[in-house]
Amino acid sequence: MNVQANLQLIRQKIQQACNRANRNEEDITIIGVTKYVTIERAKEAVESGITNLGENRMEGFLEKYQELSNQATWHFIGSLQSRKVKDVIHGIDYIHSLDRISLAKEINKRSDNPISCFIQVNVSGEESKHGINVEQVHNFVEDLKRYENIKIVGLMTMAPHVEEQQIIRNTFSGLRRLRDEIRDKNYDHAPCDYLSMGMSNDYTIAIEEGATHIRIGSNLVGSEK
Ligand SMILES: *Cc1c(COP(=O)(O)O)cnc(C)c1O
């Protein structure tokens, strides 16, 4: 287990995917997901050059944030309970899991400046997946207008865990279409430039389909404490 070596390999694959899709590597942000690993491993990631870290639970976030606060940009990528918003809001730079008005309301109330949020969308329609349905996204964005501390920077999704690449690809391209539609509306509160999609097993497909933020855990830092 060597984070530096893993990162090198990931960067190579990113480069190849960018070449295939005629994209620029600089447009891809790697979020190192440290939810499975120790603080030591998270530090190793930072020392290897990872500047964006992601956690999916409040406890894990606070643990790492206490040690590494100003050394990283912080992404909250898991489903967020409204009552925990007040505990994470002052350290978090991006929330990837905005999926309901009650959560927006709480973020809006607890923050004194605009918080960058991704709307989590359930593109694949699997019942087990979090996120709002594709058909509801436009109305949701419209409803968020009234919350001055919510800034919609992009959309986020998770692809189904399947072998068939075309299904994964369709999920990502579906999110991209939706992003394009929202971006074209030129909302002040929803520039919606970004696409948070792609994890260890599917990030190269995500990049080919337009991902700007990939969330990599096990392939980068491993998956055991
Ligand atoms: C755990 C997690 C990841 C990273 O998963 P890996 O497959 O280990 O890369 C990415 N996104 C979310 C929302 C996660 O919960």
Short mmCIF file of C-alpha atoms and ligand atoms in Angstrom, two decimals:
data_model
loop_
_atom_site.label_atom_id
_atom_site.label_comp_id
_atom_site.label_asym_id
_atom_site.label_seq_id
_atom_site.Cartn_x
_atom_site.Cartn_y
_atom_site.Cartn_z
CA MET A 1 0.00 0.00 0.00
CA ASN A 2 1.66 3.18 -1.23
CA VAL A 3 -0.50 6.21 -1.83
CA GLN A 4 2.10 7.96 -3.95
CA ALA A 5 2.36 4.99 -6.33
CA ASN A 6 -1.41 4.62 -6.48
CA LEU A 7 -1.78 8.29 -7.30
CA GLN A 8 0.75 8.02 -10.08
CA LEU A 9 -1.20 5.18 -11.67
CA ILE A 10 -4.50 7.02 -11.29
CA ARG A 11 -2.99 10.12 -12.90
CA GLN A 12 -1.86 8.02 -15.85
CA LYS A 13 -5.34 6.62 -16.31
CA ILE A 14 -6.84 10.07 -16.02
CA GLN A 15 -4.49 11.29 -18.70
CA GLN A 16 -5.42 8.43 -21.01
CA ALA A 17 -9.13 8.99 -20.46
CA CYS A 18 -8.65 12.70 -21.12
CA ASN A 19 -6.85 11.93 -24.35
CA ARG A 20 -9.66 9.66 -25.49
CA ALA A 21 -12.25 12.31 -24.69
CA ASN A 22 -10.22 15.27 -25.92
CA ARG A 23 -10.23 16.83 -22.49
CA ASN A 24 -7.77 18.66 -20.32
CA GLU A 25 -6.38 16.96 -17.20
CA GLU A 26 -6.44 20.25 -15.32
CA ASP A 27 -10.21 20.18 -15.49
CA ILE A 28 -10.41 17.07 -13.31
CA THR A 29 -10.27 17.32 -9.53
CA ILE A 30 -9.33 14.16 -7.65
CA ILE A 31 -11.11 13.91 -4.33
CA GLY A 32 -9.29 11.48 -2.07
CA VAL A 33 -11.96 9.61 -0.12
CA THR A 34 -10.55 8.72 3.28
CA LYS A 35 -13.67 7.26 4.90
CA TYR A 36 -12.18 3.76 5.19
CA VAL A 37 -8.75 4.70 6.46
CA THR A 38 -6.82 6.14 9.36
CA ILE A 39 -5.71 9.70 9.84
CA GLU A 40 -2.14 8.58 9.08
CA ARG A 41 -3.22 7.38 5.66
CA ALA A 42 -5.08 10.62 5.07
CA LYS A 43 -1.89 12.51 5.89
CA GLU A 44 0.00 10.34 3.45
CA ALA A 45 -2.49 11.32 0.77
CA VAL A 46 -1.94 15.01 1.50
CA GLU A 47 1.82 14.53 1.43
CA SER A 48 1.49 12.81 -1.94
CA GLY A 49 -0.16 15.89 -3.35
CA ILE A 50 -3.86 15.29 -2.81
CA THR A 51 -5.42 18.63 -1.93
CA ASN A 52 -9.08 17.60 -1.89
CA LEU A 53 -10.40 15.14 0.70
CA GLY A 54 -13.83 13.55 0.96
CA GLU A 55 -15.66 11.98 3.90
CA ASN A 56 -19.16 10.57 4.03
CA ARG A 57 -19.89 10.74 7.76
CA MET A 58 -19.77 13.55 10.27
CA GLU A 59 -17.56 11.64 12.72
CA GLY A 60 -14.98 10.72 10.07
CA PHE A 61 -14.95 14.22 8.74
CA LEU A 62 -14.40 15.82 12.15
CA GLU A 63 -11.62 13.37 13.00
CA LYS A 64 -9.65 14.19 9.87
CA TYR A 65 -10.53 17.83 9.83
CA GLN A 66 -9.14 18.39 13.31
CA GLU A 67 -5.73 17.22 12.13
CA LEU A 68 -5.59 18.47 8.58
CA SER A 69 -8.01 21.39 8.46
CA ASN A 70 -6.15 23.97 6.42
CA GLN A 71 -4.15 21.46 4.40
CA ALA A 72 -7.07 20.36 2.27
CA THR A 73 -10.28 21.40 0.60
CA TRP A 74 -13.10 19.40 2.23
CA HIS A 75 -15.91 17.58 0.48
CA PHE A 76 -18.85 16.02 2.27
CA ILE A 77 -19.95 13.18 -0.02
CA GLY A 78 -22.35 11.13 2.09
CA SER A 79 -25.99 11.60 2.92
CA LEU A 80 -26.22 14.34 5.50
CA GLN A 81 -28.75 14.41 8.30
CA SER A 82 -30.15 17.87 8.86
CA ARG A 83 -29.36 17.80 12.55
CA LYS A 84 -25.66 17.27 11.79
CA VAL A 85 -25.34 20.23 9.46
CA LYS A 86 -24.33 22.59 12.25
CA ASP A 87 -21.41 20.31 13.18
CA VAL A 88 -19.82 20.18 9.74
CA ILE A 89 -20.83 23.39 8.06
CA HIS A 90 -17.92 25.53 9.20
CA GLY A 91 -15.26 23.18 7.89
CA ILE A 92 -16.83 21.87 4.73
CA ASP A 93 -16.07 23.52 1.39
CA TYR A 94 -18.40 21.41 -0.80
CA ILE A 95 -21.46 19.32 -0.06
CA HIS A 96 -22.10 16.66 -2.72
CA SER A 97 -25.33 15.27 -1.36
CA LEU A 98 -27.96 17.99 -1.44
CA ASP A 99 -31.14 16.03 -2.11
CA ARG A 100 -34.01 17.73 -0.31
CA ILE A 101 -35.39 21.12 0.59
CA SER A 102 -35.28 20.49 4.33
CA LEU A 103 -31.52 20.01 4.07
CA ALA A 104 -31.12 23.17 1.98
CA LYS A 105 -33.10 25.07 4.56
CA GLU A 106 -30.85 23.90 7.36
CA ILE A 107 -27.63 24.65 5.45
CA ASN A 108 -28.99 28.07 4.62
CA LYS A 109 -29.81 28.74 8.24
CA ARG A 110 -26.55 27.49 9.72
CA SER A 111 -24.15 29.19 7.35
CA ASP A 112 -23.35 32.85 7.09
CA ASN A 113 -21.94 32.60 3.58
CA PRO A 114 -22.88 30.74 0.39
CA ILE A 115 -22.04 27.03 0.55
CA SER A 116 -21.08 25.25 -2.67
CA CYS A 117 -23.40 22.30 -3.18
CA PHE A 118 -23.82 19.53 -5.70
CA ILE A 119 -27.32 18.18 -6.11
CA GLN A 120 -27.26 14.40 -5.78
CA VAL A 121 -29.32 12.81 -8.52
CA ASN A 122 -30.50 9.23 -8.71
CA VAL A 123 -29.98 8.86 -12.45
CA SER A 124 -30.12 5.07 -12.54
CA GLY A 125 -33.43 4.98 -10.67
CA GLU A 126 -32.32 2.18 -8.35
CA GLU A 127 -34.39 2.17 -5.20
CA SER A 128 -31.35 1.75 -2.99
CA LYS A 129 -29.74 4.93 -4.26
CA HIS A 130 -29.92 8.30 -2.59
CA GLY A 131 -30.61 11.43 -4.56
CA ILE A 132 -33.56 13.04 -6.22
CA ASN A 133 -35.17 11.69 -9.35
CA VAL A 134 -34.18 13.10 -12.72
CA GLU A 135 -37.68 14.46 -13.37
CA GLN A 136 -37.61 16.48 -10.15
CA VAL A 137 -34.26 18.17 -10.61
CA HIS A 138 -35.43 21.22 -12.56
CA ASN A 139 -38.12 22.11 -10.03
CA PHE A 140 -35.70 21.49 -7.19
CA VAL A 141 -33.17 23.93 -8.65
CA GLU A 142 -35.94 26.48 -9.12
CA ASP A 143 -37.03 26.05 -5.47
CA LEU A 144 -33.47 26.58 -4.21
CA LYS A 145 -33.43 30.14 -5.55
CA ARG A 146 -34.80 31.50 -2.32
CA TYR A 147 -31.93 30.25 -0.14
CA GLU A 148 -29.19 32.83 -0.34
CA ASN A 149 -26.53 30.60 1.22
CA ILE A 150 -26.99 27.76 -1.25
CA LYS A 151 -24.92 27.86 -4.40
CA ILE A 152 -25.44 24.99 -6.84
CA VAL A 153 -22.05 24.35 -8.37
CA GLY A 154 -22.94 21.05 -10.03
CA LEU A 155 -24.60 17.65 -9.97
CA MET A 156 -23.46 14.40 -8.39
CA THR A 157 -24.39 10.79 -8.98
CA MET A 158 -23.30 7.25 -8.26
CA ALA A 159 -23.46 4.65 -11.02
CA PRO A 160 -24.99 1.25 -10.36
CA HIS A 161 -22.60 -1.46 -9.29
CA VAL A 162 -22.79 -3.59 -12.44
CA GLU A 163 -20.44 -5.23 -14.88
CA GLU A 164 -21.96 -3.81 -17.99
CA GLN A 165 -20.08 -0.64 -18.89
CA GLN A 166 -22.85 0.75 -21.06
CA ILE A 167 -25.18 1.01 -18.08
CA ILE A 168 -22.56 2.93 -16.14
CA ARG A 169 -21.85 5.16 -19.12
CA ASN A 170 -25.54 5.93 -19.62
CA THR A 171 -25.83 7.00 -15.99
CA PHE A 172 -22.97 9.44 -16.38
CA SER A 173 -24.11 10.80 -19.72
CA GLY A 174 -27.59 11.25 -18.27
CA LEU A 175 -26.20 13.41 -15.49
CA ARG A 176 -24.22 15.41 -17.97
CA ARG A 177 -27.30 16.17 -20.08
CA LEU A 178 -29.12 17.34 -17.01
CA ARG A 179 -26.15 19.52 -16.01
CA ASP A 180 -26.10 21.08 -19.48
CA GLU A 181 -29.82 21.90 -19.29
CA ILE A 182 -29.46 23.61 -15.92
CA ARG A 183 -26.28 25.44 -16.89
CA ASP A 184 -27.99 26.76 -20.01
CA LYS A 185 -30.56 28.51 -17.84
CA ASN A 186 -27.86 30.85 -16.50
CA TYR A 187 -29.22 30.97 -12.98
CA ASP A 188 -27.32 33.22 -10.56
CA HIS A 189 -27.71 30.73 -7.74
CA ALA A 190 -26.92 27.68 -9.90
CA PRO A 191 -23.97 28.08 -12.26
CA CYS A 192 -23.90 24.27 -12.29
CA ASP A 193 -20.59 23.85 -14.07
CA TYR A 194 -19.44 20.68 -12.35
CA LEU A 195 -20.09 16.95 -12.51
CA SER A 196 -19.13 14.89 -9.46
CA MET A 197 -19.12 11.32 -10.77
CA GLY A 198 -16.78 8.36 -10.91
CA MET A 199 -15.27 6.24 -8.14
CA SER A 200 -12.45 3.68 -8.02
CA ASN A 201 -14.11 1.24 -10.38
CA ASP A 202 -15.59 3.64 -12.94
CA TYR A 203 -13.73 6.95 -12.92
CA THR A 204 -12.26 6.56 -16.41
CA ILE A 205 -15.75 6.16 -17.88
CA ALA A 206 -16.90 9.15 -15.84
CA ILE A 207 -14.09 11.27 -17.25
CA GLU A 208 -14.96 10.24 -20.79
CA GLU A 209 -18.51 11.39 -20.04
CA GLY A 210 -17.47 14.75 -18.62
CA ALA A 211 -16.72 14.34 -14.89
CA THR A 212 -14.98 17.33 -13.31
CA HIS A 213 -14.72 15.82 -9.80
CA ILE A 214 -13.90 12.14 -9.29
CA ARG A 215 -14.17 10.60 -5.83
CA ILE A 216 -11.53 7.93 -5.31
CA GLY A 217 -11.21 5.90 -2.12
CA SER A 218 -9.98 2.32 -2.26
CA ASN A 219 -7.78 2.66 -5.36
CA LEU A 220 -5.96 5.62 -3.84
CA VAL A 221 -5.69 5.13 -0.09
CA GLY A 222 -6.87 1.53 0.27
CA SER A 223 -9.97 0.35 2.03
CA GLU A 224 -8.73 -0.91 5.37
CA LYS A 225 -7.67 0.75 8.58
C1 LIG B 1 -17.00 5.62 -0.60
C2 LIG B 1 -17.42 6.59 -1.62
C3 LIG B 1 -16.60 6.86 -2.74
C4 LIG B 1 -15.27 6.18 -2.99
O1 LIG B 1 -15.43 4.82 -3.21
P1 LIG B 1 -14.29 3.89 -3.83
O2 LIG B 1 -15.04 2.89 -4.63
O3 LIG B 1 -13.56 3.30 -2.70
O4 LIG B 1 -13.42 4.74 -4.69
C5 LIG B 1 -17.05 7.79 -3.64
N1 LIG B 1 -18.23 8.43 -3.49
C6 LIG B 1 -19.04 8.20 -2.44
C7 LIG B 1 -20.32 8.94 -2.33
C8 LIG B 1 -18.67 7.26 -1.48
O5 LIG B 1 -19.48 7.04 -0.43
#
